[in-house]
Amino acid sequence: MIIFGTKGYLYQLAILTLVCGGCGNPAAHTLRKRVTKFTLFFVPLFPISTKYAAQCTFCGTEVKIGKEQAEQLQAQAAGAQAGQGQGYGPGQGQGYGQPQQPYQS
């Protein structure tokens, strides 16, 4: 008897602040990668499909995006995070986990 099937994996790649196409609010969006892998005897062997999506944390709207656009958004998030600095004291930039300035129109 051979047991085979598929298993899905969900990876969170980045969190970006974008204007939502559904609600129109500037909100955090999670960039996610969903990979479906073929399994044999419950061991994942190789990916069958890979899909990317961005989901608004304000209204929940999910938009499917291509691999190239996902890579661009991930690079943008990495650049924004590197530009914030590593300090936690006054005058040393905003480090990870520090509150950001509120959105102003």
mmCIF file of N, CA and C in Angstrom:
data_model
loop_
_atom_site.group_PDB
_atom_site.id
_atom_site.type_symbol
_atom_site.label_atom_id
_atom_site.label_comp_id
_atom_site.label_asym_id
_atom_site.label_seq_id
_atom_site.Cartn_x
_atom_site.Cartn_y
_atom_site.Cartn_z
ATOM 1 N N MET A 1 0.840 -1.177 0.000
ATOM 2 C CA MET A 1 0.000 0.000 0.000
ATOM 3 C C MET A 1 0.888 1.244 0.000
ATOM 4 N N ILE A 2 0.586 2.158 -0.912
ATOM 5 C CA ILE A 2 1.324 3.414 -1.019
ATOM 6 C C ILE A 2 0.390 4.546 -0.603
ATOM 7 N N ILE A 3 0.850 5.352 0.324
ATOM 8 C CA ILE A 3 0.063 6.477 0.809
ATOM 9 C C ILE A 3 0.667 7.761 0.249
ATOM 10 N N PHE A 4 -0.141 8.515 -0.506
ATOM 11 C CA PHE A 4 0.350 9.771 -1.077
ATOM 12 C C PHE A 4 -0.746 10.826 -0.971
ATOM 13 N N GLY A 5 -0.352 12.078 -1.145
ATOM 14 C CA GLY A 5 -1.311 13.173 -1.075
ATOM 15 C C GLY A 5 -0.602 14.511 -1.199
ATOM 16 N N THR A 6 -1.238 15.546 -0.675
ATOM 17 C CA THR A 6 -0.666 16.887 -0.703
ATOM 18 C C THR A 6 -0.787 17.517 0.680
ATOM 19 N N LYS A 7 0.070 18.504 0.921
ATOM 20 C CA LYS A 7 0.011 19.260 2.167
ATOM 21 C C LYS A 7 0.325 20.714 1.847
ATOM 22 N N GLY A 8 -0.404 21.606 2.470
ATOM 23 C CA GLY A 8 -0.202 23.032 2.237
ATOM 24 C C GLY A 8 0.618 23.675 3.332
ATOM 25 N N TYR A 9 1.467 24.611 2.944
ATOM 26 C CA TYR A 9 2.301 25.379 3.868
ATOM 27 C C TYR A 9 2.059 26.862 3.610
ATOM 28 N N LEU A 10 1.958 27.634 4.673
ATOM 29 C CA LEU A 10 1.720 29.064 4.563
ATOM 30 C C LEU A 10 2.867 29.799 5.246
ATOM 31 N N TYR A 11 3.550 30.662 4.478
ATOM 32 C CA TYR A 11 4.682 31.433 4.991
ATOM 33 C C TYR A 11 4.336 32.912 4.970
ATOM 34 N N GLN A 12 4.597 33.613 6.074
ATOM 35 C CA GLN A 12 4.433 35.064 6.100
ATOM 36 C C GLN A 12 5.770 35.683 5.752
ATOM 37 N N LEU A 13 5.823 36.391 4.622
ATOM 38 C CA LEU A 13 7.072 36.942 4.121
ATOM 39 C C LEU A 13 7.374 38.323 4.670
ATOM 40 N N ALA A 14 6.349 39.177 4.783
ATOM 41 C CA ALA A 14 6.586 40.548 5.234
ATOM 42 C C ALA A 14 5.261 41.175 5.652
ATOM 43 N N ILE A 15 5.381 42.298 6.354
ATOM 44 C CA ILE A 15 4.227 43.131 6.686
ATOM 45 C C ILE A 15 4.519 44.521 6.142
ATOM 46 N N LEU A 16 3.628 45.008 5.275
ATOM 47 C CA LEU A 16 3.823 46.286 4.592
ATOM 48 C C LEU A 16 2.660 47.223 4.886
ATOM 49 N N THR A 17 2.913 48.506 4.841
ATOM 50 C CA THR A 17 1.843 49.487 4.939
ATOM 51 C C THR A 17 1.501 49.949 3.532
ATOM 52 N N LEU A 18 0.302 49.586 3.079
ATOM 53 C CA LEU A 18 -0.158 49.908 1.732
ATOM 54 C C LEU A 18 -1.576 50.458 1.814
ATOM 55 N N VAL A 19 -2.008 51.117 0.756
ATOM 56 C CA VAL A 19 -3.394 51.564 0.662
ATOM 57 C C VAL A 19 -4.203 50.401 0.107
ATOM 58 N N CYS A 20 -5.223 50.011 0.842
ATOM 59 C CA CYS A 20 -6.035 48.852 0.471
ATOM 60 C C CYS A 20 -6.933 49.181 -0.715
ATOM 61 N N GLY A 21 -7.009 48.269 -1.659
ATOM 62 C CA GLY A 21 -7.891 48.439 -2.801
ATOM 63 C C GLY A 21 -9.343 48.174 -2.449
ATOM 64 N N GLY A 22 -9.597 47.461 -1.357
ATOM 65 C CA GLY A 22 -10.961 47.141 -0.961
ATOM 66 C C GLY A 22 -11.610 48.229 -0.125
ATOM 67 N N CYS A 23 -10.926 48.663 0.929
ATOM 68 C CA CYS A 23 -11.524 49.649 1.839
ATOM 69 C C CYS A 23 -10.947 51.049 1.655
ATOM 70 N N GLY A 24 -9.818 51.188 0.964
ATOM 71 C CA GLY A 24 -9.222 52.496 0.708
ATOM 72 C C GLY A 24 -8.419 53.061 1.861
ATOM 73 N N ASN A 25 -8.254 52.298 2.933
ATOM 74 C CA ASN A 25 -7.494 52.766 4.089
ATOM 75 C C ASN A 25 -6.019 52.407 3.963
ATOM 76 N N PRO A 26 -5.120 53.286 4.408
ATOM 77 C CA PRO A 26 -3.708 52.906 4.500
ATOM 78 C C PRO A 26 -3.544 52.001 5.722
ATOM 79 N N ALA A 27 -3.315 50.738 5.484
ATOM 80 C CA ALA A 27 -3.267 49.768 6.576
ATOM 81 C C ALA A 27 -2.138 48.770 6.337
ATOM 82 N N ALA A 28 -1.832 48.011 7.373
ATOM 83 C CA ALA A 28 -0.824 46.960 7.258
ATOM 84 C C ALA A 28 -1.377 45.820 6.402
ATOM 85 N N HIS A 29 -0.525 45.307 5.536
ATOM 86 C CA HIS A 29 -0.865 44.163 4.695
ATOM 87 C C HIS A 29 0.173 43.074 4.950
ATOM 88 N N THR A 30 -0.284 41.845 5.104
ATOM 89 C CA THR A 30 0.645 40.734 5.258
ATOM 90 C C THR A 30 0.889 40.118 3.883
ATOM 91 N N LEU A 31 2.141 39.956 3.548
ATOM 92 C CA LEU A 31 2.539 39.310 2.299
ATOM 93 C C LEU A 31 2.767 37.844 2.615
ATOM 94 N N ARG A 32 2.003 36.964 1.967
ATOM 95 C CA ARG A 32 2.048 35.540 2.275
ATOM 96 C C ARG A 32 2.360 34.707 1.044
ATOM 97 N N LYS A 33 3.004 33.588 1.303
ATOM 98 C CA LYS A 33 3.339 32.618 0.256
ATOM 99 C C LYS A 33 2.715 31.281 0.649
ATOM 100 N N ARG A 34 1.895 30.733 -0.239
ATOM 101 C CA ARG A 34 1.237 29.450 0.011
ATOM 102 C C ARG A 34 1.838 28.406 -0.934
ATOM 103 N N VAL A 35 2.418 27.355 -0.357
ATOM 104 C CA VAL A 35 3.067 26.306 -1.137
ATOM 105 C C VAL A 35 2.336 24.991 -0.878
ATOM 106 N N THR A 36 1.956 24.304 -1.953
ATOM 107 C CA THR A 36 1.353 22.982 -1.857
ATOM 108 C C THR A 36 2.400 21.968 -2.301
ATOM 109 N N LYS A 37 2.673 20.985 -1.424
ATOM 110 C CA LYS A 37 3.707 19.986 -1.722
ATOM 111 C C LYS A 37 3.097 18.592 -1.832
ATOM 112 N N PHE A 38 3.665 17.797 -2.741
ATOM 113 C CA PHE A 38 3.286 16.393 -2.899
ATOM 114 C C PHE A 38 3.940 15.597 -1.770
ATOM 115 N N THR A 39 3.169 14.729 -1.124
ATOM 116 C CA THR A 39 3.713 13.924 -0.036
ATOM 117 C C THR A 39 3.611 12.438 -0.362
ATOM 118 N N LEU A 40 4.586 11.717 0.089
ATOM 119 C CA LEU A 40 4.602 10.264 -0.038
ATOM 120 C C LEU A 40 4.896 9.699 1.343
ATOM 121 N N PHE A 41 3.983 8.909 1.870
ATOM 122 C CA PHE A 41 4.071 8.396 3.238
ATOM 123 C C PHE A 41 4.251 9.549 4.233
ATOM 124 N N PHE A 42 3.489 10.621 4.036
ATOM 125 C CA PHE A 42 3.451 11.797 4.908
ATOM 126 C C PHE A 42 4.756 12.588 4.928
ATOM 127 N N VAL A 43 5.627 12.350 3.954
ATOM 128 C CA VAL A 43 6.882 13.094 3.831
ATOM 129 C C VAL A 43 6.754 14.033 2.625
ATOM 130 N N PRO A 44 6.854 15.356 2.845
ATOM 131 C CA PRO A 44 6.757 16.277 1.706
ATOM 132 C C PRO A 44 7.972 16.125 0.790
ATOM 133 N N LEU A 45 7.715 15.936 -0.521
ATOM 134 C CA LEU A 45 8.807 15.679 -1.455
ATOM 135 C C LEU A 45 9.140 16.885 -2.331
ATOM 136 N N PHE A 46 8.152 17.431 -3.033
ATOM 137 C CA PHE A 46 8.429 18.555 -3.932
ATOM 138 C C PHE A 46 7.187 19.431 -4.041
ATOM 139 N N PRO A 47 7.403 20.721 -4.338
ATOM 140 C CA PRO A 47 6.252 21.633 -4.447
ATOM 141 C C PRO A 47 5.476 21.407 -5.741
ATOM 142 N N ILE A 48 4.168 21.452 -5.622
ATOM 143 C CA ILE A 48 3.294 21.333 -6.785
ATOM 144 C C ILE A 48 2.897 22.724 -7.266
ATOM 145 N N SER A 49 2.532 23.599 -6.330
ATOM 146 C CA SER A 49 2.137 24.950 -6.705
ATOM 147 C C SER A 49 2.599 25.944 -5.639
ATOM 148 N N THR A 50 2.851 27.167 -6.085
ATOM 149 C CA THR A 50 3.236 28.266 -5.206
ATOM 150 C C THR A 50 2.409 29.479 -5.587
ATOM 151 N N LYS A 51 1.742 30.079 -4.606
ATOM 152 C CA LYS A 51 0.909 31.248 -4.841
ATOM 153 C C LYS A 51 1.249 32.317 -3.817
ATOM 154 N N TYR A 52 1.141 33.573 -4.235
ATOM 155 C CA TYR A 52 1.427 34.710 -3.373
ATOM 156 C C TYR A 52 0.165 35.555 -3.225
ATOM 157 N N ALA A 53 -0.007 36.157 -2.035
ATOM 158 C CA ALA A 53 -1.164 37.018 -1.789
ATOM 159 C C ALA A 53 -0.802 38.063 -0.743
ATOM 160 N N ALA A 54 -1.491 39.203 -0.817
ATOM 161 C CA ALA A 54 -1.371 40.255 0.188
ATOM 162 C C ALA A 54 -2.757 40.433 0.801
ATOM 163 N N GLN A 55 -2.813 40.439 2.145
ATOM 164 C CA GLN A 55 -4.091 40.555 2.836
ATOM 165 C C GLN A 55 -4.094 41.782 3.730
ATOM 166 N N CYS A 56 -5.147 42.577 3.618
ATOM 167 C CA CYS A 56 -5.322 43.775 4.432
ATOM 168 C C CYS A 56 -5.702 43.351 5.849
ATOM 169 N N THR A 57 -5.005 43.898 6.848
ATOM 170 C CA THR A 57 -5.326 43.564 8.228
ATOM 171 C C THR A 57 -6.498 44.380 8.749
ATOM 172 N N PHE A 58 -6.927 45.400 8.013
ATOM 173 C CA PHE A 58 -8.044 46.240 8.450
ATOM 174 C C PHE A 58 -9.382 45.628 8.052
ATOM 175 N N CYS A 59 -9.529 45.267 6.763
ATOM 176 C CA CYS A 59 -10.820 44.760 6.289
ATOM 177 C C CYS A 59 -10.765 43.279 5.900
ATOM 178 N N GLY A 60 -9.571 42.705 5.753
ATOM 179 C CA GLY A 60 -9.454 41.289 5.416
ATOM 180 C C GLY A 60 -9.433 40.979 3.934
ATOM 181 N N THR A 61 -9.458 41.996 3.084
ATOM 182 C CA THR A 61 -9.419 41.774 1.644
ATOM 183 C C THR A 61 -8.096 41.127 1.246
ATOM 184 N N GLU A 62 -8.172 40.052 0.477
ATOM 185 C CA GLU A 62 -6.957 39.357 0.023
ATOM 186 C C GLU A 62 -6.830 39.523 -1.479
ATOM 187 N N VAL A 63 -5.634 39.918 -1.924
ATOM 188 C CA VAL A 63 -5.366 40.128 -3.338
ATOM 189 C C VAL A 63 -4.258 39.173 -3.758
ATOM 190 N N LYS A 64 -4.519 38.370 -4.782
ATOM 191 C CA LYS A 64 -3.494 37.466 -5.300
ATOM 192 C C LYS A 64 -2.530 38.264 -6.172
ATOM 193 N N ILE A 65 -1.245 38.031 -6.001
ATOM 194 C CA ILE A 65 -0.225 38.748 -6.761
ATOM 195 C C ILE A 65 0.745 37.749 -7.361
ATOM 196 N N GLY A 66 1.512 38.208 -8.339
ATOM 197 C CA GLY A 66 2.489 37.351 -8.999
ATOM 198 C C GLY A 66 3.792 37.257 -8.215
ATOM 199 N N LYS A 67 4.641 36.344 -8.645
ATOM 200 C CA LYS A 67 5.911 36.121 -7.964
ATOM 201 C C LYS A 67 6.807 37.351 -8.043
ATOM 202 N N GLU A 68 6.864 37.991 -9.207
ATOM 203 C CA GLU A 68 7.729 39.165 -9.383
ATOM 204 C C GLU A 68 7.298 40.313 -8.477
ATOM 205 N N GLN A 69 5.987 40.558 -8.412
ATOM 206 C CA GLN A 69 5.483 41.629 -7.565
ATOM 207 C C GLN A 69 5.711 41.300 -6.085
ATOM 208 N N ALA A 70 5.570 40.037 -5.704
ATOM 209 C CA ALA A 70 5.815 39.630 -4.322
ATOM 210 C C ALA A 70 7.278 39.858 -3.949
ATOM 211 N N GLU A 71 8.189 39.546 -4.868
ATOM 212 C CA GLU A 71 9.611 39.765 -4.599
ATOM 213 C C GLU A 71 9.918 41.252 -4.468
ATOM 214 N N GLN A 72 9.275 42.084 -5.293
ATOM 215 C CA GLN A 72 9.475 43.534 -5.201
ATOM 216 C C GLN A 72 8.967 44.071 -3.862
ATOM 217 N N LEU A 73 7.801 43.625 -3.444
ATOM 218 C CA LEU A 73 7.252 44.071 -2.167
ATOM 219 C C LEU A 73 8.105 43.595 -0.995
ATOM 220 N N GLN A 74 8.634 42.386 -1.092
ATOM 221 C CA GLN A 74 9.492 41.865 -0.029
ATOM 222 C C GLN A 74 10.791 42.658 0.047
ATOM 223 N N ALA A 75 11.354 43.027 -1.098
ATOM 224 C CA ALA A 75 12.564 43.850 -1.115
ATOM 225 C C ALA A 75 12.275 45.243 -0.565
ATOM 226 N N GLN A 76 11.099 45.778 -0.879
ATOM 227 C CA GLN A 76 10.688 47.081 -0.359
ATOM 228 C C GLN A 76 10.568 47.027 1.161
ATOM 229 N N ALA A 77 9.997 45.959 1.692
ATOM 230 C CA ALA A 77 9.854 45.821 3.144
ATOM 231 C C ALA A 77 11.211 45.678 3.813
ATOM 232 N N ALA A 78 12.114 44.934 3.186
ATOM 233 C CA ALA A 78 13.455 44.765 3.752
ATOM 234 C C ALA A 78 14.216 46.092 3.738
ATOM 235 N N GLY A 79 14.052 46.880 2.681
ATOM 236 C CA GLY A 79 14.705 48.184 2.601
ATOM 237 C C GLY A 79 14.160 49.154 3.623
ATOM 238 N N ALA A 80 12.852 49.127 3.850
ATOM 239 C CA ALA A 80 12.239 50.019 4.836
ATOM 240 C C ALA A 80 12.667 49.644 6.247
ATOM 241 N N GLN A 81 12.792 48.353 6.504
ATOM 242 C CA GLN A 81 13.199 47.902 7.830
ATOM 243 C C GLN A 81 14.667 48.239 8.089
ATOM 244 N N ALA A 82 15.511 48.126 7.066
ATOM 245 C CA ALA A 82 16.925 48.454 7.223
ATOM 246 C C ALA A 82 17.118 49.953 7.405
ATOM 247 N N GLY A 83 16.245 50.766 6.830
ATOM 248 C CA GLY A 83 16.371 52.208 6.931
ATOM 249 C C GLY A 83 15.911 52.768 8.261
ATOM 250 N N GLN A 84 15.250 51.966 9.093
ATOM 251 C CA GLN A 84 14.741 52.460 10.360
ATOM 252 C C GLN A 84 15.826 52.585 11.415
ATOM 253 N N GLY A 85 16.918 51.901 11.269
ATOM 254 C CA GLY A 85 17.964 51.979 12.280
ATOM 255 C C GLY A 85 17.769 50.912 13.340
ATOM 256 N N GLN A 86 18.745 50.793 14.225
ATOM 257 C CA GLN A 86 18.707 49.760 15.245
ATOM 258 C C GLN A 86 18.615 50.323 16.656
ATOM 259 N N GLY A 87 18.674 51.623 16.823
ATOM 260 C CA GLY A 87 18.694 52.212 18.161
ATOM 261 C C GLY A 87 17.323 52.287 18.786
ATOM 262 N N TYR A 88 17.309 52.375 20.113
ATOM 263 C CA TYR A 88 16.061 52.468 20.840
ATOM 264 C C TYR A 88 15.934 53.773 21.609
ATOM 265 N N GLY A 89 17.006 54.510 21.730
ATOM 266 C CA GLY A 89 16.966 55.758 22.482
ATOM 267 C C GLY A 89 16.526 56.915 21.608
ATOM 268 N N PRO A 90 16.320 58.094 22.228
ATOM 269 C CA PRO A 90 15.924 59.254 21.434
ATOM 270 C C PRO A 90 17.025 59.659 20.477
ATOM 271 N N GLY A 91 16.603 59.997 19.249
ATOM 272 C CA GLY A 91 17.566 60.446 18.248
ATOM 273 C C GLY A 91 18.308 59.332 17.547
ATOM 274 N N GLN A 92 17.986 58.079 17.853
ATOM 275 C CA GLN A 92 18.687 56.961 17.224
ATOM 276 C C GLN A 92 17.819 56.224 16.218
ATOM 277 N N GLY A 93 16.723 56.797 15.784
ATOM 278 C CA GLY A 93 15.867 56.140 14.799
ATOM 279 C C GLY A 93 14.894 55.205 15.464
ATOM 280 N N GLN A 94 14.028 54.651 14.655
ATOM 281 C CA GLN A 94 13.035 53.726 15.174
ATOM 282 C C GLN A 94 13.520 52.306 14.963
ATOM 283 N N GLY A 95 13.653 51.555 16.017
ATOM 284 C CA GLY A 95 14.066 50.163 15.921
ATOM 285 C C GLY A 95 12.870 49.257 15.743
ATOM 286 N N TYR A 96 13.108 47.989 15.668
ATOM 287 C CA TYR A 96 12.045 47.011 15.500
ATOM 288 C C TYR A 96 11.134 47.037 16.717
ATOM 289 N N GLY A 97 9.854 47.087 16.494
ATOM 290 C CA GLY A 97 8.896 47.068 17.581
ATOM 291 C C GLY A 97 8.562 48.443 18.138
ATOM 292 N N GLN A 98 9.205 49.476 17.645
ATOM 293 C CA GLN A 98 8.916 50.823 18.101
ATOM 294 C C GLN A 98 7.695 51.352 17.361
ATOM 295 N N PRO A 99 6.878 52.189 18.012
ATOM 296 C CA PRO A 99 5.715 52.740 17.315
ATOM 297 C C PRO A 99 6.138 53.684 16.203
ATOM 298 N N GLN A 100 5.431 53.634 15.098
ATOM 299 C CA GLN A 100 5.718 54.516 13.978
ATOM 300 C C GLN A 100 4.855 55.755 14.075
ATOM 301 N N GLN A 101 5.213 56.774 13.311
ATOM 302 C CA GLN A 101 4.434 58.003 13.275
ATOM 303 C C GLN A 101 3.067 57.703 12.680
ATOM 304 N N PRO A 102 1.993 58.297 13.201
ATOM 305 C CA PRO A 102 0.674 58.045 12.630
ATOM 306 C C PRO A 102 0.563 58.606 11.221
ATOM 307 N N TYR A 103 -0.333 58.015 10.462
ATOM 308 C CA TYR A 103 -0.551 58.444 9.078
ATOM 309 C C TYR A 103 -1.188 59.821 9.066
ATOM 310 N N GLN A 104 -0.647 60.719 8.261
ATOM 311 C CA GLN A 104 -1.205 62.054 8.132
ATOM 312 C C GLN A 104 -1.469 62.327 6.663
ATOM 313 N N SER A 105 -2.647 62.882 6.374
ATOM 314 C CA SER A 105 -2.991 63.168 4.979
ATOM 315 C C SER A 105 -2.647 64.581 4.603
#
